[in-house]
Short mmCIF file of C-alpha atoms and ligand atoms in Angstrom, two decimals:
data_model
loop_
_atom_site.label_atom_id
_atom_site.label_comp_id
_atom_site.label_asym_id
_atom_site.label_seq_id
_atom_site.Cartn_x
_atom_site.Cartn_y
_atom_site.Cartn_z
CA MET A 226 33.77 -81.56 -27.78
CA LYS A 227 30.62 -81.53 -29.86
CA ILE A 228 28.36 -84.29 -28.67
CA ALA A 229 24.94 -85.42 -29.88
CA LEU A 230 22.41 -87.55 -28.07
CA PHE A 231 20.30 -89.69 -30.37
CA GLY A 232 17.33 -91.10 -28.49
CA GLY A 233 15.01 -93.77 -29.79
CA THR A 234 13.35 -97.07 -29.14
CA PHE A 235 15.84 -98.69 -31.53
CA ASP A 236 13.69 -101.82 -31.77
CA PRO A 237 15.84 -102.54 -33.72
CA ILE A 238 18.48 -100.00 -34.76
CA HIS A 239 18.61 -99.83 -38.58
CA SER A 240 20.47 -98.23 -41.46
CA GLY A 241 18.14 -95.19 -41.43
CA HIS A 242 19.34 -94.39 -37.90
CA LEU A 243 22.92 -94.87 -39.02
CA SER A 244 22.47 -92.66 -42.12
CA ALA A 245 20.98 -89.92 -39.93
CA ALA A 246 23.90 -90.19 -37.50
CA MET A 247 26.58 -90.16 -40.20
CA ALA A 248 24.98 -87.20 -41.99
CA ALA A 249 24.83 -85.22 -38.73
CA GLN A 250 28.37 -86.21 -37.83
CA SER A 251 29.81 -84.85 -41.04
CA ALA A 252 27.58 -81.77 -41.30
CA PHE A 253 28.31 -80.61 -37.73
CA ALA A 254 31.77 -82.16 -37.20
CA LEU A 255 30.45 -84.03 -34.17
CA ASP A 256 33.02 -85.75 -32.01
CA GLU A 257 30.56 -88.21 -30.56
CA ILE A 258 27.02 -89.42 -31.16
CA SER A 259 25.56 -91.31 -28.24
CA PHE A 260 22.72 -93.65 -29.15
CA VAL A 261 20.38 -93.69 -26.17
CA PRO A 262 17.86 -96.54 -26.28
CA THR A 263 14.79 -95.56 -24.26
CA GLY A 264 13.98 -97.48 -21.12
CA VAL A 265 10.21 -97.37 -20.94
CA PRO A 266 9.18 -95.28 -23.94
CA PRO A 267 6.27 -93.07 -22.83
CA HIS A 268 4.79 -93.13 -26.34
CA LYS A 269 5.06 -96.80 -27.08
CA ARG A 270 3.33 -98.53 -24.21
CA ALA A 271 0.68 -99.84 -26.63
CA ARG A 272 2.90 -102.60 -27.90
CA THR A 273 5.45 -104.87 -26.31
CA VAL A 274 8.85 -103.31 -26.64
CA THR A 275 11.83 -105.64 -26.83
CA ALA A 276 13.88 -105.83 -23.61
CA PHE A 277 16.32 -102.97 -23.06
CA ALA A 278 19.21 -105.45 -22.89
CA ASP A 279 18.51 -106.72 -26.42
CA ARG A 280 17.92 -103.25 -27.91
CA TYR A 281 21.10 -101.98 -26.24
CA ALA A 282 23.08 -105.01 -27.48
CA MET A 283 21.95 -104.35 -31.07
CA VAL A 284 22.89 -100.66 -30.79
CA ALA A 285 26.31 -101.67 -29.43
CA LEU A 286 26.82 -104.12 -32.32
CA ALA A 287 25.87 -101.43 -34.87
CA CYS A 288 28.25 -98.86 -33.33
CA ASN A 289 31.11 -101.30 -32.94
CA ASP A 290 34.16 -100.05 -34.88
CA VAL A 291 32.27 -97.07 -36.34
CA PRO A 292 34.15 -93.87 -35.54
CA HIS A 293 32.23 -91.31 -33.42
CA LEU A 294 29.28 -93.63 -32.66
CA ALA A 295 28.72 -95.06 -29.19
CA PRO A 296 25.93 -96.84 -27.30
CA SER A 297 24.63 -95.24 -24.10
CA ARG A 298 22.96 -96.63 -20.99
CA LEU A 299 21.65 -93.23 -19.88
CA GLU A 300 18.06 -94.51 -19.98
CA ASP A 301 18.74 -98.03 -18.71
CA PRO A 302 15.55 -98.90 -16.78
CA GLU A 303 17.67 -100.59 -14.10
CA HIS A 304 18.80 -97.10 -13.10
CA HIS A 305 15.29 -95.66 -13.04
CA GLY A 306 13.25 -98.20 -11.15
CA GLY A 307 11.05 -98.81 -14.18
CA GLU A 308 9.74 -95.22 -14.16
CA PRO A 309 9.20 -93.59 -17.57
CA ASN A 310 12.11 -91.40 -18.51
CA TYR A 311 11.69 -88.19 -20.35
CA SER A 312 14.16 -86.69 -22.82
CA ILE A 313 14.42 -83.50 -20.78
CA ASP A 314 15.62 -85.53 -17.77
CA THR A 315 18.15 -87.39 -19.91
CA ILE A 316 19.51 -84.11 -21.28
CA ARG A 317 19.79 -82.65 -17.78
CA ARG A 318 21.58 -85.74 -16.56
CA PHE A 319 23.96 -85.56 -19.51
CA HIS A 320 24.64 -81.85 -18.92
CA GLN A 321 25.90 -82.71 -15.45
CA GLN A 322 28.63 -84.93 -16.84
CA MET A 323 29.72 -82.52 -19.59
CA ALA A 324 32.82 -80.31 -19.55
CA ASP A 325 32.35 -76.52 -19.71
CA ASP A 326 33.39 -76.25 -23.35
CA ASP A 327 31.35 -79.23 -24.56
CA HIS A 328 28.42 -78.46 -26.83
CA LEU A 329 25.37 -80.68 -26.78
CA TYR A 330 22.94 -81.41 -29.61
CA PHE A 331 19.83 -83.56 -29.59
CA LEU A 332 19.58 -85.52 -32.85
CA ILE A 333 16.05 -86.39 -33.95
CA GLY A 334 14.10 -87.36 -37.07
CA VAL A 335 11.45 -84.97 -38.36
CA ASP A 336 8.61 -87.41 -37.54
CA ALA A 337 9.62 -87.47 -33.88
CA PHE A 338 10.26 -83.72 -33.79
CA LEU A 339 6.73 -83.03 -35.04
CA ASP A 340 5.50 -84.99 -32.00
CA ILE A 341 7.39 -82.90 -29.47
CA PRO A 342 4.32 -80.87 -28.41
CA THR A 343 2.95 -84.12 -26.92
CA TRP A 344 6.18 -84.85 -25.01
CA HIS A 345 6.81 -83.99 -21.38
CA ASP A 346 7.54 -80.26 -20.93
CA PRO A 347 8.30 -79.35 -24.57
CA VAL A 348 9.28 -75.78 -23.72
CA ALA A 349 11.94 -76.86 -21.22
CA LEU A 350 13.09 -79.52 -23.66
CA LEU A 351 13.53 -77.07 -26.55
CA ASP A 352 15.22 -74.60 -24.20
CA SER A 353 17.70 -77.20 -23.00
CA CYS A 354 20.00 -77.71 -26.01
CA ASP A 355 20.37 -77.30 -29.77
CA PHE A 356 18.50 -79.74 -31.98
CA ILE A 357 19.50 -81.34 -35.27
CA VAL A 358 16.37 -82.42 -37.14
CA VAL A 359 16.96 -84.87 -40.01
CA SER A 360 14.61 -85.44 -42.92
CA ARG A 361 12.69 -88.67 -43.30
CA PRO A 362 10.65 -89.78 -46.34
CA GLY A 363 6.95 -89.17 -45.82
CA PHE A 364 7.33 -86.33 -43.28
CA GLU A 365 7.47 -82.65 -44.11
CA ILE A 366 10.37 -80.83 -42.55
CA GLY A 367 8.70 -77.54 -43.55
CA LYS A 368 6.04 -78.21 -40.90
CA ILE A 369 8.35 -77.93 -37.95
CA ASN A 370 7.98 -74.18 -37.72
CA SER A 371 4.29 -74.54 -37.05
CA ILE A 372 4.70 -76.83 -34.03
CA LEU A 373 7.20 -74.64 -32.18
CA PRO A 374 5.71 -73.12 -29.02
CA ALA A 375 5.18 -69.40 -29.63
CA VAL A 376 6.93 -68.48 -26.38
CA LEU A 377 10.24 -69.83 -27.71
CA ARG A 378 10.35 -67.95 -30.95
CA SER A 379 12.92 -65.23 -31.20
CA GLU A 380 12.93 -62.10 -33.31
CA GLN A 381 15.89 -63.35 -35.31
CA PRO A 382 15.44 -63.40 -39.09
CA LEU A 383 14.80 -66.88 -40.39
CA GLN A 384 17.90 -68.69 -41.62
CA GLU A 385 17.65 -71.22 -44.42
CA ASN A 386 18.60 -74.28 -42.43
CA ARG A 387 18.32 -72.99 -38.91
CA ILE A 388 15.57 -71.71 -36.69
CA ASP A 389 16.79 -69.63 -33.76
CA LEU A 390 14.66 -69.97 -30.66
CA ARG A 391 15.02 -67.81 -27.54
CA ARG A 392 17.93 -69.84 -26.13
CA THR A 393 18.72 -72.59 -28.61
CA SER A 394 18.74 -73.32 -32.32
CA VAL A 395 17.03 -75.98 -34.38
CA HIS A 396 19.24 -77.08 -37.28
CA LEU A 397 17.66 -78.75 -40.28
CA LEU A 398 19.49 -81.51 -42.12
CA THR A 399 17.49 -82.22 -45.25
CA THR A 400 19.77 -84.66 -47.08
CA VAL A 401 18.76 -87.92 -45.37
CA GLU A 402 16.50 -90.07 -47.58
CA ALA A 403 16.34 -93.42 -45.86
CA ASP A 404 12.94 -95.01 -46.39
CA ILE A 405 13.21 -97.55 -43.61
CA SER A 406 11.64 -98.10 -40.19
CA SER A 407 11.96 -100.47 -37.26
CA SER A 408 8.27 -101.37 -37.68
CA ASN A 409 8.96 -102.57 -41.19
CA ILE A 410 11.97 -104.56 -40.06
CA ARG A 411 9.98 -106.26 -37.27
CA GLN A 412 7.34 -107.17 -39.82
CA ARG A 413 9.84 -108.50 -42.36
CA SER A 414 11.61 -110.46 -39.67
CA ALA A 415 8.36 -112.03 -38.45
CA HIS A 416 7.69 -113.16 -42.00
CA GLY A 417 11.15 -114.65 -42.28
CA GLU A 418 12.26 -112.13 -44.92
CA SER A 419 15.88 -111.06 -45.29
CA LEU A 420 17.14 -108.03 -43.39
CA THR A 421 20.24 -107.64 -45.53
CA GLY A 422 21.01 -103.98 -46.18
CA LEU A 423 18.38 -102.82 -43.68
CA VAL A 424 20.39 -103.45 -40.53
CA PRO A 425 24.13 -104.10 -40.10
CA GLN A 426 24.90 -107.81 -40.56
CA PRO A 427 25.85 -108.42 -36.88
CA VAL A 428 22.42 -106.99 -35.90
CA ALA A 429 20.66 -109.26 -38.42
CA ASP A 430 22.57 -112.23 -36.99
CA TYR A 431 21.63 -111.24 -33.43
CA ILE A 432 17.92 -110.93 -34.33
CA LYS A 433 18.03 -114.35 -35.93
CA LYS A 434 19.95 -116.02 -33.15
CA ARG A 435 17.70 -114.62 -30.39
CA ASN A 436 14.55 -115.02 -32.49
CA ILE A 437 13.55 -111.53 -31.37
CA TYR A 438 10.73 -110.65 -33.75
CA ALA A 439 9.21 -114.05 -34.40
CA GLN A 440 6.07 -113.57 -32.31
CA ASP A 441 2.68 -113.42 -34.04
CA THR A 442 2.05 -109.90 -32.76
CA TYR A 443 4.83 -108.55 -34.95
CA ALA A 444 3.63 -110.39 -38.04
CA GLU A 445 0.14 -108.92 -37.70
CA LYS A 446 0.12 -105.33 -36.69
CA ASN A 447 3.44 -103.69 -36.07
P1 LIG B 716 9.30 -97.47 -35.23
O1 LIG B 716 8.87 -97.90 -36.61
O2 LIG B 716 9.22 -98.57 -34.21
O3 LIG B 716 8.67 -96.19 -34.76
P2 LIG B 716 11.62 -96.03 -36.12
O4 LIG B 716 12.21 -96.60 -37.36
O5 LIG B 716 10.76 -94.82 -36.28
O6 LIG B 716 10.87 -97.20 -35.34
P3 LIG B 716 12.66 -95.04 -33.67
O7 LIG B 716 13.48 -95.83 -32.72
O8 LIG B 716 11.24 -94.77 -33.37
O9 LIG B 716 12.81 -95.75 -35.11
O10 LIG B 716 13.37 -93.66 -33.99
C1 LIG B 716 14.43 -93.11 -33.24
C2 LIG B 716 14.85 -91.79 -33.88
O11 LIG B 716 15.38 -92.03 -35.18
C3 LIG B 716 13.69 -90.81 -34.08
O12 LIG B 716 14.19 -89.50 -33.85
C4 LIG B 716 13.33 -91.00 -35.54
O13 LIG B 716 12.74 -89.84 -36.09
C5 LIG B 716 14.69 -91.28 -36.17
N1 LIG B 716 14.59 -92.10 -37.37
C6 LIG B 716 14.16 -93.38 -37.43
N2 LIG B 716 14.20 -93.85 -38.69
C7 LIG B 716 14.64 -92.83 -39.46
C8 LIG B 716 14.88 -92.69 -40.88
N3 LIG B 716 14.64 -93.69 -41.73
N4 LIG B 716 15.35 -91.50 -41.32
C9 LIG B 716 15.57 -90.48 -40.45
N5 LIG B 716 15.37 -90.55 -39.11
C10 LIG B 716 14.91 -91.72 -38.62
MG1 LIG B 717 9.48 -94.15 -34.72
#
């Protein structure tokens, strides 16, 4: 099986995440894409992140009845005693439950990929599995070469949509053009604006019912 892990805060999941997942699914014939909401996101401690249970519930609603997409509790904080969890640990944990002929990809947007040098153990992370990097408006996919740790680069000639590292490959998927972010959705929601078309309708209904983004903090800054 070809399986991708798609990590994120998903606060909330939105149609940009779904476009990225669908594009990767069809380009790489993925059997499964696991959406992995982060438990305690190491990069986002500056603001209050919505409870894991709510973010997971919204991911589950968005994946419901969509072929190949599934929610994952791999980073459920209840399993990690509230400790921060790093992507490299999640990938290692996932490897342990994979069959020998499974192939794992890590799906990620270009904005997040450009941040990888600041993540925990980037070299081990990039050594651990293949990556699929999707385009995102406002971020230059051409920059990803420059952030790759020199030690990982291989002597292979550069491919158009693939960078071969010493053990893994980074695949570039440049067709995604979804100008949408969770920050913007939180802001719209706090102002009482419609979320139609930005998140699946069951997710919009859930946000409304649970009044998730109504706090003043969301209306101001995020
Ligand atoms: P926030 O505004 O809170 O940062 P976000 O919209 O960036 O939220 P995240 O949960 O931070 O969503 O992102 C999870 C993953 O999805 C990251 O790899 C990110 O690059 C990717 N992603 C998010 N939105 C898009 C988009 N519109 N197009 C392509 N990739 C995206
Ligand atoms: Mg983000």
